[in-house]
Amino acid sequence: MALHFELVTPARLVRSDDVYMVVVPGTEGEEGVLEGHAPFMTTMRDGTLRIYKTDGAAPEEIQVQGGFAEVGDNGLTVLAEHVEG
Amino acid sequence: MASLKELKGRINSVKSTQKITKAKQMVAAAKLRKAQAAAEAARPYAGRLAAVMGSLASKVTVSESSPKLLAGTGKDQVHLLVVANSDKGLCGAFNSNIVKSALAKARELEGQGKTVLFYLVGRKGRAVIRRQYANAVIAMFDTTEVREPGYEEAERIAAELVALYDEGKFDVAHLFFSEFKSALAQVPTDVQIIPVPAPKAAEGGAAVDYEPEEEAILAALLPRYLRTRIFGALLENQASEQGASMTAMDNATRNAGELINKLTIQYNRSRQAAITTELIEIIAGAEAL
């Protein structure tokens, strides 16, 4: 079982993957999202999105600006205006 | 009757024009594919954002304390028309259709006693609008330096618009662009962008936690929504421009072909007539001996 994660910018769909956990830099604190997370929405600070492919693996880091995260039935969706890395 | 030499010159000049229109048509076809792909790629983001806005809208009621971008200034006097054109011509009636619909709207608003202002994007269309509303053009956004207007341009346009809005320069903004239906059909469209029209509320889904609360998220998302709308319009415009260009150049190429045929027939007839006259003269001369 894995978390479905999508990273979308205005210009394209950057990532669409099944991962173990994503750490989202929310405006009110970092939030680790695992599979089965309750639905929620948060705006994001400009910061680093950390993606853990598997449990305990080294995280992949993506710089995100102007982000917004949404957790719903079909996983985590991050809408970001600018993405680096 | 034009001389043979003149006719030949004209045929050659039409032929070289045809070569240009044909080349432009092929370029437009290639660019159209790219523009369509870009428009396609932008859809997931716009769709998601609209969905989020929808679910937020169902939770928040618009009131006095709502962000100004959503609630409006409380007045409806000064209307800003944002007209998005292209920088290049050779695309048929593409630009003039957009300008025409903007001017029609301007006249309608003026008829209702409103003040109309213009914000022009792109180089084409400036002249026409300035001729009729010389003092109403408050700003022009230059896109000549970039090859294709992208999200950065949309961000800058949105920032300028929001700044003007915060200064109280206008109450309502409309965006004019050409909606891409197909390579053959582009529809000049106008949408209200400020205040942001309340997104359609999604029917109540599961209970969702908001962080920070709904109002704050909405306030943060509104400018982003505005940028996305403008970006979407720019993309539609690009695809439309290339589509219109392709159709116009196809027509031009065909017209040039017809003209060449007509001129060639005329050329052959004149040549034949000249030969016949010469023959008659020779025969007449021989008989006279």
GROMACS .gro file of C-alpha atoms in nm:
model
  374
    1MET     CA    1   0.000   0.000   0.000
    2ALA     CA    2   0.136   0.335  -0.092
    3LEU     CA    3   0.042   0.697  -0.102
    4HIS     CA    4  -0.047   0.832  -0.442
    5PHE     CA    5   0.136   1.160  -0.486
    6GLU     CA    6   0.095   1.418  -0.760
    7LEU     CA    7   0.292   1.737  -0.809
    8VAL     CA    8   0.137   1.978  -1.055
    9THR     CA    9   0.252   2.316  -1.184
   10PRO     CA   10   0.056   2.546  -1.414
   11ALA     CA   11   0.265   2.432  -1.707
   12ARG     CA   12   0.269   2.058  -1.655
   13LEU     CA   13   0.223   1.754  -1.436
   14VAL     CA   14   0.564   1.713  -1.274
   15ARG     CA   15   0.523   1.392  -1.080
   16SER     CA   16   0.265   1.125  -1.047
   17ASP     CA   17   0.395   0.844  -0.832
   18ASP     CA   18   0.317   0.601  -0.558
   19VAL     CA   19   0.538   0.679  -0.261
   20TYR     CA   20   0.564   0.592   0.107
   21MET     CA   21   0.550   0.935   0.265
   22VAL     CA   22   0.570   1.301   0.171
   23VAL     CA   23   0.666   1.577   0.413
   24VAL     CA   24   0.484   1.895   0.324
   25PRO     CA   25   0.607   2.233   0.454
   26GLY     CA   26   0.266   2.369   0.554
   27THR     CA   27   0.223   2.729   0.666
   28GLU     CA   28   0.144   2.606   1.015
   29GLY     CA   29   0.415   2.347   1.040
   30GLU     CA   30   0.556   2.050   0.858
   31GLU     CA   31   0.316   1.774   0.788
   32GLY     CA   32   0.409   1.417   0.707
   33VAL     CA   33   0.150   1.258   0.484
   34LEU     CA   34   0.120   0.881   0.478
   35GLU     CA   35  -0.121   0.660   0.300
   36GLY     CA   36  -0.472   0.681   0.446
   37HIS     CA   37  -0.432   1.035   0.579
   38ALA     CA   38  -0.756   1.213   0.664
   39PRO     CA   39  -0.868   1.462   0.398
   40PHE     CA   40  -0.722   1.806   0.454
   41MET     CA   41  -0.602   2.115   0.274
   42THR     CA   42  -0.320   2.350   0.357
   43THR     CA   43  -0.130   2.632   0.200
   44MET     CA   44   0.245   2.587   0.191
   45ARG     CA   45   0.549   2.790   0.279
   46ASP     CA   46   0.812   2.828   0.010
   47GLY     CA   47   1.033   2.543   0.107
   48THR     CA   48   1.137   2.187   0.055
   49LEU     CA   49   0.907   1.902  -0.021
   50ARG     CA   50   1.058   1.574   0.098
   51ILE     CA   51   0.951   1.256  -0.072
   52TYR     CA   52   1.026   0.919   0.088
   53LYS     CA   53   1.001   0.652  -0.173
   54THR     CA   54   1.007   0.373   0.086
   55ASP     CA   55   1.016   0.353   0.463
   56GLY     CA   56   1.355   0.471   0.584
   57ALA     CA   57   1.489   0.558   0.242
   58ALA     CA   58   1.680   0.882   0.187
   59PRO     CA   59   1.430   1.152   0.095
   60GLU     CA   60   1.416   1.315  -0.244
   61GLU     CA   61   1.397   1.692  -0.207
   62ILE     CA   62   1.207   1.929  -0.430
   63GLN     CA   63   1.207   2.305  -0.386
   64VAL     CA   64   0.856   2.442  -0.410
   65GLN     CA   65   0.726   2.796  -0.428
   66GLY     CA   66   0.369   2.910  -0.396
   67GLY     CA   67   0.237   2.571  -0.306
   68PHE     CA   68  -0.087   2.428  -0.192
   69ALA     CA   69  -0.146   2.074  -0.073
   70GLU     CA   70  -0.462   1.876  -0.077
   71VAL     CA   71  -0.518   1.529   0.064
   72GLY     CA   72  -0.823   1.354  -0.068
   73ASP     CA   73  -0.949   1.008  -0.150
   74ASN     CA   74  -0.704   0.976  -0.436
   75GLY     CA   75  -0.395   1.067  -0.242
   76LEU     CA   76  -0.191   1.382  -0.204
   77THR     CA   77  -0.193   1.655  -0.463
   78VAL     CA   78   0.050   1.944  -0.443
   79LEU     CA   79  -0.023   2.245  -0.661
   80ALA     CA   80   0.286   2.461  -0.690
   81GLU     CA   81   0.357   2.768  -0.896
   82HIS     CA   82   0.730   2.706  -0.922
   83VAL     CA   83   0.925   2.384  -0.880
   84GLU     CA   84   1.295   2.323  -0.871
   85GLY     CA   85   1.491   2.004  -0.847
   86MET     CA   86  -0.407   4.463  -7.220
   87ALA     CA   87  -0.090   4.410  -7.022
   88SER     CA   88   0.218   4.326  -7.223
   89LEU     CA   89   0.366   3.977  -7.214
   90LYS     CA   90   0.658   4.092  -7.007
   91GLU     CA   91   0.435   4.256  -6.747
   92LEU     CA   92   0.222   3.943  -6.721
   93LYS     CA   93   0.528   3.728  -6.671
   94GLY     CA   94   0.645   3.961  -6.396
   95ARG     CA   95   0.312   3.940  -6.218
   96ILE     CA   96   0.301   3.563  -6.238
   97ASN     CA   97   0.645   3.544  -6.082
   98SER     CA   98   0.557   3.784  -5.804
   99VAL     CA   99   0.240   3.593  -5.716
  100LYS     CA  100   0.442   3.272  -5.717
  101SER     CA  101   0.689   3.406  -5.464
  102THR     CA  102   0.405   3.532  -5.246
  103GLN     CA  103   0.255   3.187  -5.258
  104LYS     CA  104   0.582   3.040  -5.141
  105ILE     CA  105   0.579   3.269  -4.839
  106THR     CA  106   0.219   3.190  -4.744
  107LYS     CA  107   0.283   2.820  -4.784
  108ALA     CA  108   0.587   2.836  -4.557
  109LYS     CA  109   0.394   3.037  -4.298
  110GLN     CA  110   0.113   2.784  -4.312
  111MET     CA  111   0.347   2.499  -4.235
  112VAL     CA  112   0.513   2.690  -3.955
  113ALA     CA  113   0.171   2.765  -3.807
  114ALA     CA  114   0.073   2.399  -3.826
  115ALA     CA  115   0.384   2.297  -3.634
  116LYS     CA  116   0.337   2.572  -3.376
  117LEU     CA  117  -0.028   2.485  -3.338
  118ARG     CA  118   0.064   2.136  -3.230
  119LYS     CA  119   0.300   2.278  -2.968
  120ALA     CA  120   0.047   2.530  -2.844
  121GLN     CA  121  -0.218   2.263  -2.815
  122ALA     CA  122   0.017   2.042  -2.617
  123ALA     CA  123   0.092   2.333  -2.383
  124ALA     CA  124  -0.277   2.401  -2.334
  125GLU     CA  125  -0.329   2.031  -2.263
  126ALA     CA  126  -0.047   2.025  -2.008
  127ALA     CA  127  -0.196   2.320  -1.820
  128ARG     CA  128  -0.529   2.153  -1.774
  129PRO     CA  129  -0.461   1.936  -1.465
  130TYR     CA  130  -0.349   2.234  -1.258
  131ALA     CA  131  -0.639   2.455  -1.364
  132GLY     CA  132  -0.884   2.172  -1.304
  133ARG     CA  133  -0.751   2.091  -0.957
  134LEU     CA  134  -0.744   2.453  -0.855
  135ALA     CA  135  -1.099   2.510  -0.976
  136ALA     CA  136  -1.211   2.203  -0.781
  137VAL     CA  137  -1.041   2.326  -0.465
  138MET     CA  138  -1.191   2.672  -0.509
  139GLY     CA  139  -1.528   2.510  -0.559
  140SER     CA  140  -1.511   2.310  -0.239
  141LEU     CA  141  -1.388   2.617  -0.051
  142ALA     CA  142  -1.665   2.832  -0.193
  143SER     CA  143  -1.924   2.595  -0.057
  144LYS     CA  144  -1.780   2.646   0.293
  145VAL     CA  145  -1.735   3.021   0.290
  146THR     CA  146  -2.004   3.282   0.255
  147VAL     CA  147  -1.920   3.601   0.071
  148SER     CA  148  -1.954   3.894   0.308
  149GLU     CA  149  -1.813   4.239   0.374
  150SER     CA  150  -1.509   4.090   0.537
  151SER     CA  151  -1.427   3.861   0.246
  152PRO     CA  152  -1.115   3.939   0.048
  153LYS     CA  153  -1.168   4.226  -0.192
  154LEU     CA  154  -1.079   4.009  -0.490
  155LEU     CA  155  -1.387   3.799  -0.422
  156ALA     CA  156  -1.632   4.047  -0.274
  157GLY     CA  157  -1.556   4.339  -0.507
  158THR     CA  158  -1.515   4.704  -0.418
  159GLY     CA  159  -1.884   4.749  -0.360
  160LYS     CA  160  -1.908   4.967  -0.669
  161ASP     CA  161  -1.968   4.890  -1.033
  162GLN     CA  162  -1.857   5.212  -1.198
  163VAL     CA  163  -1.516   5.171  -1.359
  164HIS     CA  164  -1.467   4.872  -1.585
  165LEU     CA  165  -1.126   4.760  -1.701
  166LEU     CA  166  -1.112   4.566  -2.024
  167VAL     CA  167  -0.805   4.347  -2.049
  168VAL     CA  168  -0.755   4.270  -2.416
  169ALA     CA  169  -0.513   3.990  -2.502
  170ASN     CA  170  -0.384   4.003  -2.859
  171SER     CA  171  -0.091   3.851  -3.039
  172ASP     CA  172   0.226   4.030  -3.146
  173LYS     CA  173   0.225   3.916  -3.504
  174GLY     CA  174  -0.016   3.947  -3.788
  175LEU     CA  175  -0.074   3.707  -4.077
  176CYS     CA  176  -0.346   3.531  -3.883
  177GLY     CA  177  -0.662   3.642  -4.053
  178ALA     CA  178  -0.927   3.808  -3.845
  179PHE     CA  179  -0.791   3.669  -3.517
  180ASN     CA  180  -0.684   3.998  -3.361
  181SER     CA  181  -0.957   4.211  -3.510
  182ASN     CA  182  -1.224   3.974  -3.380
  183ILE     CA  183  -1.096   4.007  -3.024
  184VAL     CA  184  -1.070   4.384  -3.056
  185LYS     CA  185  -1.416   4.404  -3.207
  186SER     CA  186  -1.575   4.215  -2.919
  187ALA     CA  187  -1.387   4.434  -2.669
  188LEU     CA  188  -1.502   4.753  -2.839
  189ALA     CA  189  -1.860   4.628  -2.852
  190LYS     CA  190  -1.846   4.562  -2.479
  191ALA     CA  191  -1.692   4.904  -2.420
  192ARG     CA  192  -1.976   5.075  -2.607
  193GLU     CA  193  -2.235   4.872  -2.421
  194LEU     CA  194  -2.082   4.967  -2.085
  195GLU     CA  195  -2.058   5.332  -2.185
  196GLY     CA  196  -2.423   5.319  -2.285
  197GLN     CA  197  -2.496   5.223  -1.926
  198GLY     CA  198  -2.303   5.525  -1.805
  199LYS     CA  199  -1.996   5.335  -1.689
  200THR     CA  200  -1.636   5.438  -1.729
  201VAL     CA  201  -1.427   5.214  -1.949
  202LEU     CA  202  -1.051   5.163  -1.926
  203PHE     CA  203  -0.825   4.939  -2.129
  204TYR     CA  204  -0.528   4.721  -2.044
  205LEU     CA  205  -0.369   4.586  -2.359
  206VAL     CA  206  -0.162   4.271  -2.385
  207GLY     CA  207   0.028   4.213  -2.707
  208ARG     CA  208   0.123   4.449  -2.986
  209LYS     CA  209  -0.165   4.403  -3.228
  210GLY     CA  210  -0.486   4.581  -3.153
  211ARG     CA  211  -0.315   4.873  -2.985
  212ALA     CA  212  -0.361   5.105  -3.281
  213VAL     CA  213  -0.732   5.040  -3.324
  214ILE     CA  214  -0.818   5.081  -2.959
  215ARG     CA  215  -0.598   5.386  -2.916
  216ARG     CA  216  -0.765   5.553  -3.213
  217GLN     CA  217  -1.105   5.526  -3.048
  218TYR     CA  218  -1.019   5.540  -2.679
  219ALA     CA  219  -0.696   5.738  -2.675
  220ASN     CA  220  -0.717   5.835  -2.309
  221ALA     CA  221  -0.872   5.518  -2.175
  222VAL     CA  222  -0.567   5.295  -2.230
  223ILE     CA  223  -0.404   5.287  -1.888
  224ALA     CA  224  -0.134   5.030  -1.956
  225MET     CA  225   0.012   4.812  -2.224
  226PHE     CA  226   0.183   4.486  -2.150
  227ASP     CA  227   0.465   4.408  -2.387
  228THR     CA  228   0.507   4.046  -2.491
  229THR     CA  229   0.735   4.107  -2.788
  230GLU     CA  230   1.047   4.007  -2.599
  231VAL     CA  231   0.934   3.656  -2.517
  232ARG     CA  232   0.869   3.398  -2.780
  233GLU     CA  233   0.562   3.257  -2.616
  234PRO     CA  234   0.389   3.419  -2.323
  235GLY     CA  235   0.411   3.174  -2.034
  236TYR     CA  236   0.325   3.156  -1.669
  237GLU     CA  237   0.576   3.427  -1.578
  238GLU     CA  238   0.398   3.674  -1.803
  239ALA     CA  239   0.064   3.571  -1.654
  240GLU     CA  240   0.207   3.636  -1.308
  241ARG     CA  241   0.328   3.980  -1.407
  242ILE     CA  242  -0.001   4.073  -1.569
  243ALA     CA  243  -0.193   3.952  -1.265
  244ALA     CA  244   0.037   4.144  -1.031
  245GLU     CA  245  -0.013   4.465  -1.229
  246LEU     CA  246  -0.387   4.415  -1.235
  247VAL     CA  247  -0.406   4.348  -0.862
  248ALA     CA  248  -0.191   4.656  -0.793
  249LEU     CA  249  -0.422   4.872  -1.004
  250TYR     CA  250  -0.720   4.717  -0.831
  251ASP     CA  251  -0.579   4.787  -0.487
  252GLU     CA  252  -0.517   5.148  -0.589
  253GLY     CA  253  -0.885   5.167  -0.670
  254LYS     CA  254  -0.833   5.237  -1.038
  255PHE     CA  255  -1.117   5.007  -1.138
  256ASP     CA  256  -1.401   4.803  -0.991
  257VAL     CA  257  -1.452   4.525  -1.241
  258ALA     CA  258  -1.212   4.365  -1.488
  259HIS     CA  259  -1.303   4.168  -1.796
  260LEU     CA  260  -1.058   3.958  -1.993
  261PHE     CA  261  -1.090   3.932  -2.370
  262PHE     CA  262  -0.922   3.651  -2.555
  263SER     CA  263  -0.993   3.397  -2.823
  264GLU     CA  264  -1.111   3.058  -2.714
  265PHE     CA  265  -0.964   2.772  -2.911
  266LYS     CA  266  -1.235   2.538  -3.036
  267SER     CA  267  -1.050   2.383  -3.326
  268ALA     CA  268  -0.800   2.481  -3.591
  269LEU     CA  269  -1.092   2.618  -3.791
  270ALA     CA  270  -1.295   2.785  -3.518
  271GLN     CA  271  -1.178   3.038  -3.263
  272VAL     CA  272  -1.437   3.219  -3.060
  273PRO     CA  273  -1.365   3.561  -2.914
  274THR     CA  274  -1.462   3.531  -2.550
  275ASP     CA  275  -1.490   3.761  -2.255
  276VAL     CA  276  -1.483   3.657  -1.891
  277GLN     CA  277  -1.498   3.858  -1.575
  278ILE     CA  278  -1.178   3.806  -1.379
  279ILE     CA  279  -1.202   4.068  -1.102
  280PRO     CA  280  -1.383   4.035  -0.872
  281VAL     CA  281  -1.328   3.664  -0.911
  282PRO     CA  282  -1.661   3.511  -1.002
  283ALA     CA  283  -1.764   3.279  -0.723
  284PRO     CA  284  -1.660   2.931  -0.834
  285LYS     CA  285  -1.931   2.675  -0.860
  286ALA     CA  286  -1.967   2.511  -0.524
  287ALA     CA  287  -1.890   2.143  -0.526
  288GLU     CA  288  -2.151   1.927  -0.358
  289GLY     CA  289  -2.042   1.863  -0.003
  290GLY     CA  290  -1.773   1.596  -0.003
  291ALA     CA  291  -1.609   1.442   0.300
  292ALA     CA  292  -1.521   1.649   0.602
  293VAL     CA  293  -1.191   1.815   0.525
  294ASP     CA  294  -0.948   1.970   0.770
  295TYR     CA  295  -0.829   2.314   0.669
  296GLU     CA  296  -0.501   2.458   0.775
  297PRO     CA  297  -0.517   2.758   0.821
  298GLU     CA  298  -0.894   2.806   0.823
  299GLU     CA  299  -1.105   2.830   0.507
  300GLU     CA  300  -1.102   3.210   0.475
  301ALA     CA  301  -0.724   3.231   0.492
  302ILE     CA  302  -0.678   2.958   0.234
  303LEU     CA  303  -0.930   3.124   0.008
  304ALA     CA  304  -0.748   3.457   0.040
  305ALA     CA  305  -0.420   3.287  -0.047
  306LEU     CA  306  -0.567   3.103  -0.341
  307LEU     CA  307  -0.755   3.390  -0.503
  308PRO     CA  308  -0.452   3.560  -0.661
  309ARG     CA  309  -0.332   3.221  -0.772
  310TYR     CA  310  -0.666   3.147  -0.929
  311LEU     CA  311  -0.651   3.481  -1.111
  312ARG     CA  312  -0.303   3.400  -1.244
  313THR     CA  313  -0.420   3.062  -1.363
  314ARG     CA  314  -0.713   3.217  -1.545
  315ILE     CA  315  -0.487   3.464  -1.722
  316PHE     CA  316  -0.235   3.192  -1.802
  317GLY     CA  317  -0.512   2.975  -1.944
  318ALA     CA  318  -0.633   3.264  -2.157
  319LEU     CA  319  -0.283   3.327  -2.289
  320LEU     CA  320  -0.248   2.962  -2.385
  321GLU     CA  321  -0.586   2.955  -2.555
  322ASN     CA  322  -0.490   3.269  -2.738
  323GLN     CA  323  -0.168   3.115  -2.866
  324ALA     CA  324  -0.339   2.805  -2.995
  325SER     CA  325  -0.610   3.022  -3.152
  326GLU     CA  326  -0.355   3.247  -3.315
  327GLN     CA  327  -0.177   2.956  -3.478
  328GLY     CA  328  -0.506   2.799  -3.584
  329ALA     CA  329  -0.626   3.123  -3.737
  330SER     CA  330  -0.292   3.173  -3.902
  331MET     CA  331  -0.300   2.827  -4.053
  332THR     CA  332  -0.647   2.877  -4.197
  333ALA     CA  333  -0.569   3.223  -4.328
  334MET     CA  334  -0.247   3.110  -4.491
  335ASP     CA  335  -0.417   2.807  -4.642
  336ASN     CA  336  -0.671   3.039  -4.802
  337ALA     CA  337  -0.401   3.275  -4.921
  338THR     CA  338  -0.206   2.991  -5.078
  339ARG     CA  339  -0.514   2.869  -5.257
  340ASN     CA  340  -0.602   3.217  -5.379
  341ALA     CA  341  -0.251   3.265  -5.508
  342GLY     CA  342  -0.278   2.935  -5.695
  343GLU     CA  343  -0.602   3.047  -5.859
  344LEU     CA  344  -0.452   3.380  -5.951
  345ILE     CA  345  -0.149   3.211  -6.104
  346ASN     CA  346  -0.375   2.989  -6.316
  347LYS     CA  347  -0.575   3.285  -6.436
  348LEU     CA  348  -0.269   3.488  -6.519
  349THR     CA  349  -0.108   3.194  -6.698
  350ILE     CA  350  -0.414   3.151  -6.920
  351GLN     CA  351  -0.410   3.523  -6.992
  352TYR     CA  352  -0.040   3.506  -7.069
  353ASN     CA  353  -0.084   3.214  -7.311
  354ARG     CA  354  -0.375   3.385  -7.486
  355SER     CA  355  -0.179   3.706  -7.538
  356ARG     CA  356   0.117   3.510  -7.668
  357GLN     CA  357  -0.106   3.319  -7.910
  358ALA     CA  358  -0.268   3.645  -8.024
  359ALA     CA  359   0.070   3.800  -8.088
  360ILE     CA  360   0.180   3.499  -8.296
  361THR     CA  361  -0.143   3.505  -8.497
  362THR     CA  362  -0.103   3.876  -8.571
  363GLU     CA  363   0.253   3.820  -8.683
  364LEU     CA  364   0.146   3.533  -8.914
  365ILE     CA  365  -0.133   3.740  -9.068
  366GLU     CA  366   0.113   4.019  -9.134
  367ILE     CA  367   0.358   3.782  -9.306
  368ILE     CA  368   0.084   3.620  -9.518
  369ALA     CA  369  -0.060   3.957  -9.610
  370GLY     CA  370   0.288   4.072  -9.707
  371ALA     CA  371   0.349   3.763  -9.920
  372GLU     CA  372   0.015   3.799 -10.100
  373ALA     CA  373   0.083   4.161 -10.181
  374LEU     CA  374   0.386   4.063 -10.387
   0.00000   0.00000   0.00000
